[in-house]
Amino acid sequence: MIRRNVNLGLERRDFLRISVAASGGLLIGLHFPGLQAIASAESVSKQPANFMPNAFVRIGSDDRVTVIVNHSEMGQGVYTSLPMLLAEELDADWEKVGFEPAPVDPKYNHPAFGIQMTGGSSSVWSGLEQFRQAGAAARAMLVTAAAQQWKVDTTACRTESGAVLNGSNRKLTYGQLVGIAATLTPPEHVQLKDPKTFKLIGKPIKRLDTPEKLNGGAVFGIDVKLPGLLTAVIARPPIFGAKMKSFDDSRARSMPGVKKIVAVPAGVAVIAESFWQAKMARNALKVEWDEGSMQNFSTAEMMHQFREQVKSPGTSVRKDGDAASALSGAAKKIEAVYEVPYLSHLMMEPLNCTVDLRADSCEVWTGSQFQTIDRANAAKVAGLPPEKVQLHTTFLGGGFGRRANPQSDFVVEAVHVAKAAGAPVKVIWTREDDMAGGWYRPAFLHAIEGGVDASGNALGWRSRLVGQSIMAGTLFAAMMMKGKEYDPASVEGVDDLPYEIPNITVESHQAEINVPVQWLRSVGHSHTAFAVECFVDELAGLAQKDPYQFRRALLQRHPRHLAVLDLAAEKAGWGKPLPNGLGRGIAVHFAFESYSAHVVEVSVENGQVRVHRMVCAIDCGQYVNPGIIAAQTEGGAIFGASAALLQELTFDKGRLQQTNFHTFPVMRMNECPKIETYIVDNQEKSGGIGEPGVPCAAPAIANAVFAVTGKRIRKLPIRLSEAV
Amino acid sequence: MINFSVNGKRVDLDVDPSTPLLWVIREQLGLTGTKYGCGMAQCGACTVHINGEAVRSCVAPVSRASGKSVTTIEGLSSDLSNPLQRAWREEDVPQCGYCQSGQLMSAAVLLRKNPKPTDDDIDDAMTGNICRCGTYPRIRRAIHRAAEMVAKGDAR
């Protein structure tokens, strides 16, 4: 199902090593998908009004440069940062640069993951060479075209702001050169710029997609319009695994606008002329469910079982030295059990998908993070080869991982509905449908035991986690788990515990529960950082040391951890007195190839935690757009703070107890702290930025609550009544 | 038949008067800049103006607009000349962008009533608008910036 290419078997760290090796020299072979083959074929066959030297750029005779972006725009800024990379090497006039979502094609596969997708905070680092090379190749061809025109050597030509120049008075714009350039063969090798000469990369360039997001012009999946489009909502099972037994649509089917009511694998689809009519008819529908094996499921009971399970040894993830002996010989030791709940991605745009299914074609419009997989799954249901399915990627009204569903749940069901509708149809999930629809961040329990010697030196650490695997049973299991008996996504962020402690044990228990779970922004790090960074504070307390200095001492061989930690501490004024009632907390974490540290200030009033200030330091190596990095870091901090303070999904009798924003809240304007972001400047490899801002928020807040109240937080969301 | 005006244009619609204004605007009138987020006046993504007042259109029956003047994000200014749109652009506020129509419509009412809002005023006016991407700090800065533009008279 996934079209394999040479990169599919690679883990991202392998990929990084290869890409670094490849970028060691300035002359780069065009080894990425999409940079070869199509070049001459397409450019010659198309009318000369356009020059498309490779899959990533099209230049028009009107001088417009359109960058075709193979990653989805879900707020993280890829429709700006990736065009910046290409435009930099092309020496384009930035005012004339635009973007276009890529169609689904192997040319647009993720260079490291082998499918077309967006996730893992990987768009910029994986596109870094690809988009620069695409721009450089186009530039070289335009220079050759101009040189031919002028009958001069290419070395006598230079480029600037969308034009080729020769001497002091000859100039041809790229638009004037598209006809000749389109007849040329793309170069085999291109020279990339010396970073010292960058004009765009590294600058806080304003986002290209902002204007249309300010006047209602941006088209999200839910906004797609088609002639004759119907709208459907689905009556969905109230419990995971429940099956429809029967339904009574005697009242619903005669309601205004209702076209059809039909059983589909996802439930009972109500297809109408408009959303409201479909929703009203669904309210009138009576469905009987066979509730299945989850009818008595309760999260309270599940966490109780996790607490029992954690008492026995799990699958070994990491074993340095002998933690058991070290702990038994420790002068002082402590054990803490951390708990985090299921979480909903809660994108502002609820899930939706529009399908126009014909006898021999199928068009799909949706905000997808998983184009290759969604297209293949849609094709299977449509009974068509994937090439007959055209998937149009719209803007995503938030993604956070939910729109990268291994089963393409929201796409597959829409194709089923389209089959029944006999007309183009848009399936819209209500907020309640979206929240109850599963694929959550899994709940986790993480028990940690640690000990120090008489002088307060950390001797041993034992982590034991219980939670569901995200990867198990998916197409990614083979690639990501690589025969391991545990899911790396469950333990990431503690399996690589950076602190210099001589004896470390990490063990994992995989819980088998029929609640669908999925990656949510920062994945395993969203819970491991909370447990680890809170426990480091508990150890510092045991050692009677300052939490910042305690970390520093244990991170001496980790200069990038230290640099962000020091930067956040310095900017926040760590150690300086605070007004009465305020306390500070600190946390540092490595995730998605980037380093992050937070220092936060909180107060506690009437049992409520209020976050006043968050100081964030981020090191994502060589960066492209510091404006976007600051935005992602701020947004990540707020995302993490929302989870820390407000969010929890619970089940009772198999039913989700939260339904909408009033029961699963998001931080609001009046609760939002002042946030400062400081970016480390260095020449390290590029890391991710969409997710690394999230993990530190919860532990830094929890540690600050301890500073104010003297009580330890070991459960999210933070409730002082549950503090220890 | 229900008549009202949308962004200065009169509309006459044959629609169930209990239908939420949001869906009439989006589906009947095709103005999809106004967004559905919660359907229960919790998130503010559907905020429009009825006679200049901010209304959560997901819970307002279309009958409430009868004979009145409705403004949607498309009517704030399509050429981005409104000081709020300009300030939003200068602060590069949107991330995913889905909530921003509602944010702008709420901010527009705030600035009309209070041309020089404090941070507390911004909290009061904007707390009904959720942003999952976390653009609040930039929204706050953009509102202050727009207020300065208006004060300096450089609002077009």
JSON list of N, CA and C in Angstrom, two decimals, chain A residues 206 210 214, chain B residues 76 80-94 100 104 107 111 137-150 154-156:
[
{"chain": "A", "resi": 206, "resn": "LYS", "atom": "N", "xyz": [7.45, 37.65, 6.54]},
{"chain": "A", "resi": 206, "resn": "LYS", "atom": "CA", "xyz": [6.02, 37.49, 6.86]},
{"chain": "A", "resi": 206, "resn": "LYS", "atom": "C", "xyz": [5.42, 36.34, 6.05]},
{"chain": "A", "resi": 210, "resn": "THR", "atom": "N", "xyz": [-0.94, 34.65, 5.14]},
{"chain": "A", "resi": 210, "resn": "THR", "atom": "CA", "xyz": [-1.68, 35.51, 6.06]},
{"chain": "A", "resi": 210, "resn": "THR", "atom": "C", "xyz": [-2.82, 36.28, 5.39]},
{"chain": "A", "resi": 214, "resn": "LEU", "atom": "N", "xyz": [-7.26, 36.57, 6.56]},
{"chain": "A", "resi": 214, "resn": "LEU", "atom": "CA", "xyz": [-7.80, 37.76, 7.22]},
{"chain": "A", "resi": 214, "resn": "LEU", "atom": "C", "xyz": [-9.08, 38.28, 6.57]},
{"chain": "B", "resi": 76, "resn": "LEU", "atom": "N", "xyz": [-15.63, 42.97, 6.41]},
{"chain": "B", "resi": 76, "resn": "LEU", "atom": "CA", "xyz": [-14.77, 43.82, 7.24]},
{"chain": "B", "resi": 76, "resn": "LEU", "atom": "C", "xyz": [-13.95, 44.72, 6.34]},
{"chain": "B", "resi": 80, "resn": "LEU", "atom": "N", "xyz": [-8.22, 44.13, 2.78]},
{"chain": "B", "resi": 80, "resn": "LEU", "atom": "CA", "xyz": [-7.35, 44.10, 3.96]},
{"chain": "B", "resi": 80, "resn": "LEU", "atom": "C", "xyz": [-6.95, 45.49, 4.45]},
{"chain": "B", "resi": 81, "resn": "SER", "atom": "N", "xyz": [-7.81, 46.48, 4.18]},
{"chain": "B", "resi": 81, "resn": "SER", "atom": "CA", "xyz": [-7.45, 47.84, 4.56]},
{"chain": "B", "resi": 81, "resn": "SER", "atom": "C", "xyz": [-7.89, 48.19, 5.99]},
{"chain": "B", "resi": 82, "resn": "ASN", "atom": "N", "xyz": [-8.76, 47.38, 6.57]},
{"chain": "B", "resi": 82, "resn": "ASN", "atom": "CA", "xyz": [-9.16, 47.64, 7.95]},
{"chain": "B", "resi": 82, "resn": "ASN", "atom": "C", "xyz": [-7.92, 47.62, 8.85]},
{"chain": "B", "resi": 83, "resn": "PRO", "atom": "N", "xyz": [-7.83, 48.59, 9.79]},
{"chain": "B", "resi": 83, "resn": "PRO", "atom": "CA", "xyz": [-6.63, 48.65, 10.64]},
{"chain": "B", "resi": 83, "resn": "PRO", "atom": "C", "xyz": [-6.35, 47.33, 11.37]},
{"chain": "B", "resi": 84, "resn": "LEU", "atom": "N", "xyz": [-7.41, 46.60, 11.72]},
{"chain": "B", "resi": 84, "resn": "LEU", "atom": "CA", "xyz": [-7.18, 45.32, 12.39]},
{"chain": "B", "resi": 84, "resn": "LEU", "atom": "C", "xyz": [-6.53, 44.32, 11.44]},
{"chain": "B", "resi": 85, "resn": "GLN", "atom": "N", "xyz": [-7.02, 44.27, 10.21]},
{"chain": "B", "resi": 85, "resn": "GLN", "atom": "CA", "xyz": [-6.40, 43.35, 9.25]},
{"chain": "B", "resi": 85, "resn": "GLN", "atom": "C", "xyz": [-4.95, 43.74, 8.99]},
{"chain": "B", "resi": 86, "resn": "ARG", "atom": "N", "xyz": [-4.70, 45.05, 8.91]},
{"chain": "B", "resi": 86, "resn": "ARG", "atom": "CA", "xyz": [-3.32, 45.50, 8.68]},
{"chain": "B", "resi": 86, "resn": "ARG", "atom": "C", "xyz": [-2.44, 45.15, 9.86]},
{"chain": "B", "resi": 87, "resn": "ALA", "atom": "N", "xyz": [-2.97, 45.36, 11.07]},
{"chain": "B", "resi": 87, "resn": "ALA", "atom": "CA", "xyz": [-2.18, 45.04, 12.26]},
{"chain": "B", "resi": 87, "resn": "ALA", "atom": "C", "xyz": [-1.95, 43.53, 12.37]},
{"chain": "B", "resi": 88, "resn": "TRP", "atom": "N", "xyz": [-2.98, 42.77, 12.03]},
{"chain": "B", "resi": 88, "resn": "TRP", "atom": "CA", "xyz": [-2.86, 41.30, 12.05]},
{"chain": "B", "resi": 88, "resn": "TRP", "atom": "C", "xyz": [-1.74, 40.86, 11.10]},
{"chain": "B", "resi": 89, "resn": "ARG", "atom": "N", "xyz": [-1.65, 41.55, 9.98]},
{"chain": "B", "resi": 89, "resn": "ARG", "atom": "CA", "xyz": [-0.64, 41.21, 9.00]},
{"chain": "B", "resi": 89, "resn": "ARG", "atom": "C", "xyz": [0.75, 41.59, 9.50]},
{"chain": "B", "resi": 90, "resn": "GLU", "atom": "N", "xyz": [0.81, 42.77, 10.09]},
{"chain": "B", "resi": 90, "resn": "GLU", "atom": "CA", "xyz": [2.12, 43.22, 10.57]},
{"chain": "B", "resi": 90, "resn": "GLU", "atom": "C", "xyz": [2.64, 42.35, 11.71]},
{"chain": "B", "resi": 91, "resn": "GLU", "atom": "N", "xyz": [1.73, 41.87, 12.54]},
{"chain": "B", "resi": 91, "resn": "GLU", "atom": "CA", "xyz": [2.15, 40.99, 13.63]},
{"chain": "B", "resi": 91, "resn": "GLU", "atom": "C", "xyz": [2.20, 39.52, 13.18]},
{"chain": "B", "resi": 92, "resn": "ASP", "atom": "N", "xyz": [1.84, 39.26, 11.93]},
{"chain": "B", "resi": 92, "resn": "ASP", "atom": "CA", "xyz": [1.81, 37.89, 11.40]},
{"chain": "B", "resi": 92, "resn": "ASP", "atom": "C", "xyz": [1.05, 36.97, 12.38]},
{"chain": "B", "resi": 93, "resn": "VAL", "atom": "N", "xyz": [-0.18, 37.34, 12.67]},
{"chain": "B", "resi": 93, "resn": "VAL", "atom": "CA", "xyz": [-0.94, 36.65, 13.73]},
{"chain": "B", "resi": 93, "resn": "VAL", "atom": "C", "xyz": [-1.33, 35.21, 13.38]},
{"chain": "B", "resi": 94, "resn": "PRO", "atom": "N", "xyz": [-1.97, 34.96, 12.22]},
{"chain": "B", "resi": 94, "resn": "PRO", "atom": "CA", "xyz": [-2.57, 33.62, 12.05]},
{"chain": "B", "resi": 94, "resn": "PRO", "atom": "C", "xyz": [-1.55, 32.50, 11.96]},
{"chain": "B", "resi": 100, "resn": "GLN", "atom": "N", "xyz": [-9.44, 32.90, 13.00]},
{"chain": "B", "resi": 100, "resn": "GLN", "atom": "CA", "xyz": [-9.09, 34.32, 12.91]},
{"chain": "B", "resi": 100, "resn": "GLN", "atom": "C", "xyz": [-10.22, 35.21, 12.43]},
{"chain": "B", "resi": 104, "resn": "LEU", "atom": "N", "xyz": [-11.08, 38.50, 14.54]},
{"chain": "B", "resi": 104, "resn": "LEU", "atom": "CA", "xyz": [-11.12, 39.84, 13.96]},
{"chain": "B", "resi": 104, "resn": "LEU", "atom": "C", "xyz": [-12.48, 40.50, 14.18]},
{"chain": "B", "resi": 107, "resn": "ALA", "atom": "N", "xyz": [-12.68, 41.61, 17.73]},
{"chain": "B", "resi": 107, "resn": "ALA", "atom": "CA", "xyz": [-11.79, 42.75, 17.95]},
{"chain": "B", "resi": 107, "resn": "ALA", "atom": "C", "xyz": [-12.36, 44.02, 17.34]},
{"chain": "B", "resi": 111, "resn": "LEU", "atom": "N", "xyz": [-12.79, 47.56, 19.34]},
{"chain": "B", "resi": 111, "resn": "LEU", "atom": "CA", "xyz": [-12.14, 48.83, 18.97]},
{"chain": "B", "resi": 111, "resn": "LEU", "atom": "C", "xyz": [-13.16, 49.93, 18.68]},
{"chain": "B", "resi": 137, "resn": "PRO", "atom": "N", "xyz": [-0.94, 35.88, 22.21]},
{"chain": "B", "resi": 137, "resn": "PRO", "atom": "CA", "xyz": [-0.02, 37.01, 22.44]},
{"chain": "B", "resi": 137, "resn": "PRO", "atom": "C", "xyz": [0.05, 37.94, 21.22]},
{"chain": "B", "resi": 138, "resn": "ARG", "atom": "N", "xyz": [-0.01, 37.37, 20.04]},
{"chain": "B", "resi": 138, "resn": "ARG", "atom": "CA", "xyz": [0.06, 38.19, 18.83]},
{"chain": "B", "resi": 138, "resn": "ARG", "atom": "C", "xyz": [-1.26, 38.92, 18.59]},
{"chain": "B", "resi": 139, "resn": "ILE", "atom": "N", "xyz": [-2.38, 38.28, 18.91]},
{"chain": "B", "resi": 139, "resn": "ILE", "atom": "CA", "xyz": [-3.67, 38.97, 18.78]},
{"chain": "B", "resi": 139, "resn": "ILE", "atom": "C", "xyz": [-3.67, 40.20, 19.68]},
{"chain": "B", "resi": 140, "resn": "ARG", "atom": "N", "xyz": [-3.18, 40.02, 20.91]},
{"chain": "B", "resi": 140, "resn": "ARG", "atom": "CA", "xyz": [-3.14, 41.14, 21.85]},
{"chain": "B", "resi": 140, "resn": "ARG", "atom": "C", "xyz": [-2.29, 42.29, 21.28]},
{"chain": "B", "resi": 141, "resn": "ARG", "atom": "N", "xyz": [-1.11, 41.94, 20.79]},
{"chain": "B", "resi": 141, "resn": "ARG", "atom": "CA", "xyz": [-0.23, 42.97, 20.21]},
{"chain": "B", "resi": 141, "resn": "ARG", "atom": "C", "xyz": [-0.89, 43.63, 19.01]},
{"chain": "B", "resi": 142, "resn": "ALA", "atom": "N", "xyz": [-1.55, 42.84, 18.19]},
{"chain": "B", "resi": 142, "resn": "ALA", "atom": "CA", "xyz": [-2.17, 43.39, 16.97]},
{"chain": "B", "resi": 142, "resn": "ALA", "atom": "C", "xyz": [-3.31, 44.34, 17.32]},
{"chain": "B", "resi": 143, "resn": "ILE", "atom": "N", "xyz": [-4.08, 44.02, 18.36]},
{"chain": "B", "resi": 143, "resn": "ILE", "atom": "CA", "xyz": [-5.18, 44.93, 18.75]},
{"chain": "B", "resi": 143, "resn": "ILE", "atom": "C", "xyz": [-4.59, 46.26, 19.22]},
{"chain": "B", "resi": 144, "resn": "HIS", "atom": "N", "xyz": [-3.53, 46.20, 20.04]},
{"chain": "B", "resi": 144, "resn": "HIS", "atom": "CA", "xyz": [-2.89, 47.45, 20.47]},
{"chain": "B", "resi": 144, "resn": "HIS", "atom": "C", "xyz": [-2.35, 48.23, 19.27]},
{"chain": "B", "resi": 145, "resn": "ARG", "atom": "N", "xyz": [-1.79, 47.50, 18.32]},
{"chain": "B", "resi": 145, "resn": "ARG", "atom": "CA", "xyz": [-1.21, 48.16, 17.15]},
{"chain": "B", "resi": 145, "resn": "ARG", "atom": "C", "xyz": [-2.29, 48.82, 16.29]},
{"chain": "B", "resi": 146, "resn": "ALA", "atom": "N", "xyz": [-3.40, 48.11, 16.13]},
{"chain": "B", "resi": 146, "resn": "ALA", "atom": "CA", "xyz": [-4.51, 48.68, 15.36]},
{"chain": "B", "resi": 146, "resn": "ALA", "atom": "C", "xyz": [-5.05, 49.93, 16.05]},
{"chain": "B", "resi": 147, "resn": "ALA", "atom": "N", "xyz": [-5.14, 49.87, 17.38]},
{"chain": "B", "resi": 147, "resn": "ALA", "atom": "CA", "xyz": [-5.63, 51.03, 18.14]},
{"chain": "B", "resi": 147, "resn": "ALA", "atom": "C", "xyz": [-4.71, 52.23, 17.92]},
{"chain": "B", "resi": 148, "resn": "GLU", "atom": "N", "xyz": [-3.40, 51.95, 17.89]},
{"chain": "B", "resi": 148, "resn": "GLU", "atom": "CA", "xyz": [-2.44, 53.05, 17.63]},
{"chain": "B", "resi": 148, "resn": "GLU", "atom": "C", "xyz": [-2.63, 53.63, 16.23]},
{"chain": "B", "resi": 149, "resn": "MET", "atom": "N", "xyz": [-2.84, 52.75, 15.26]},
{"chain": "B", "resi": 149, "resn": "MET", "atom": "CA", "xyz": [-3.06, 53.23, 13.88]},
{"chain": "B", "resi": 149, "resn": "MET", "atom": "C", "xyz": [-4.26, 54.17, 13.84]},
{"chain": "B", "resi": 150, "resn": "VAL", "atom": "N", "xyz": [-5.34, 53.75, 14.49]},
{"chain": "B", "resi": 150, "resn": "VAL", "atom": "CA", "xyz": [-6.55, 54.57, 14.47]},
{"chain": "B", "resi": 150, "resn": "VAL", "atom": "C", "xyz": [-6.27, 55.90, 15.18]},
{"chain": "B", "resi": 154, "resn": "ASP", "atom": "N", "xyz": [-3.87, 57.02, 10.85]},
{"chain": "B", "resi": 154, "resn": "ASP", "atom": "CA", "xyz": [-3.39, 56.40, 9.60]},
{"chain": "B", "resi": 154, "resn": "ASP", "atom": "C", "xyz": [-4.23, 55.19, 9.22]},
{"chain": "B", "resi": 155, "resn": "ALA", "atom": "N", "xyz": [-5.42, 55.15, 9.81]},
{"chain": "B", "resi": 155, "resn": "ALA", "atom": "CA", "xyz": [-6.32, 54.08, 9.38]},
{"chain": "B", "resi": 155, "resn": "ALA", "atom": "C", "xyz": [-6.99, 54.52, 8.09]},
{"chain": "B", "resi": 156, "resn": "ARG", "atom": "N", "xyz": [-6.84, 53.71, 7.09]},
{"chain": "B", "resi": 156, "resn": "ARG", "atom": "CA", "xyz": [-7.44, 54.06, 5.80]},
{"chain": "B", "resi": 156, "resn": "ARG", "atom": "C", "xyz": [-8.92, 53.80, 5.80]}
]
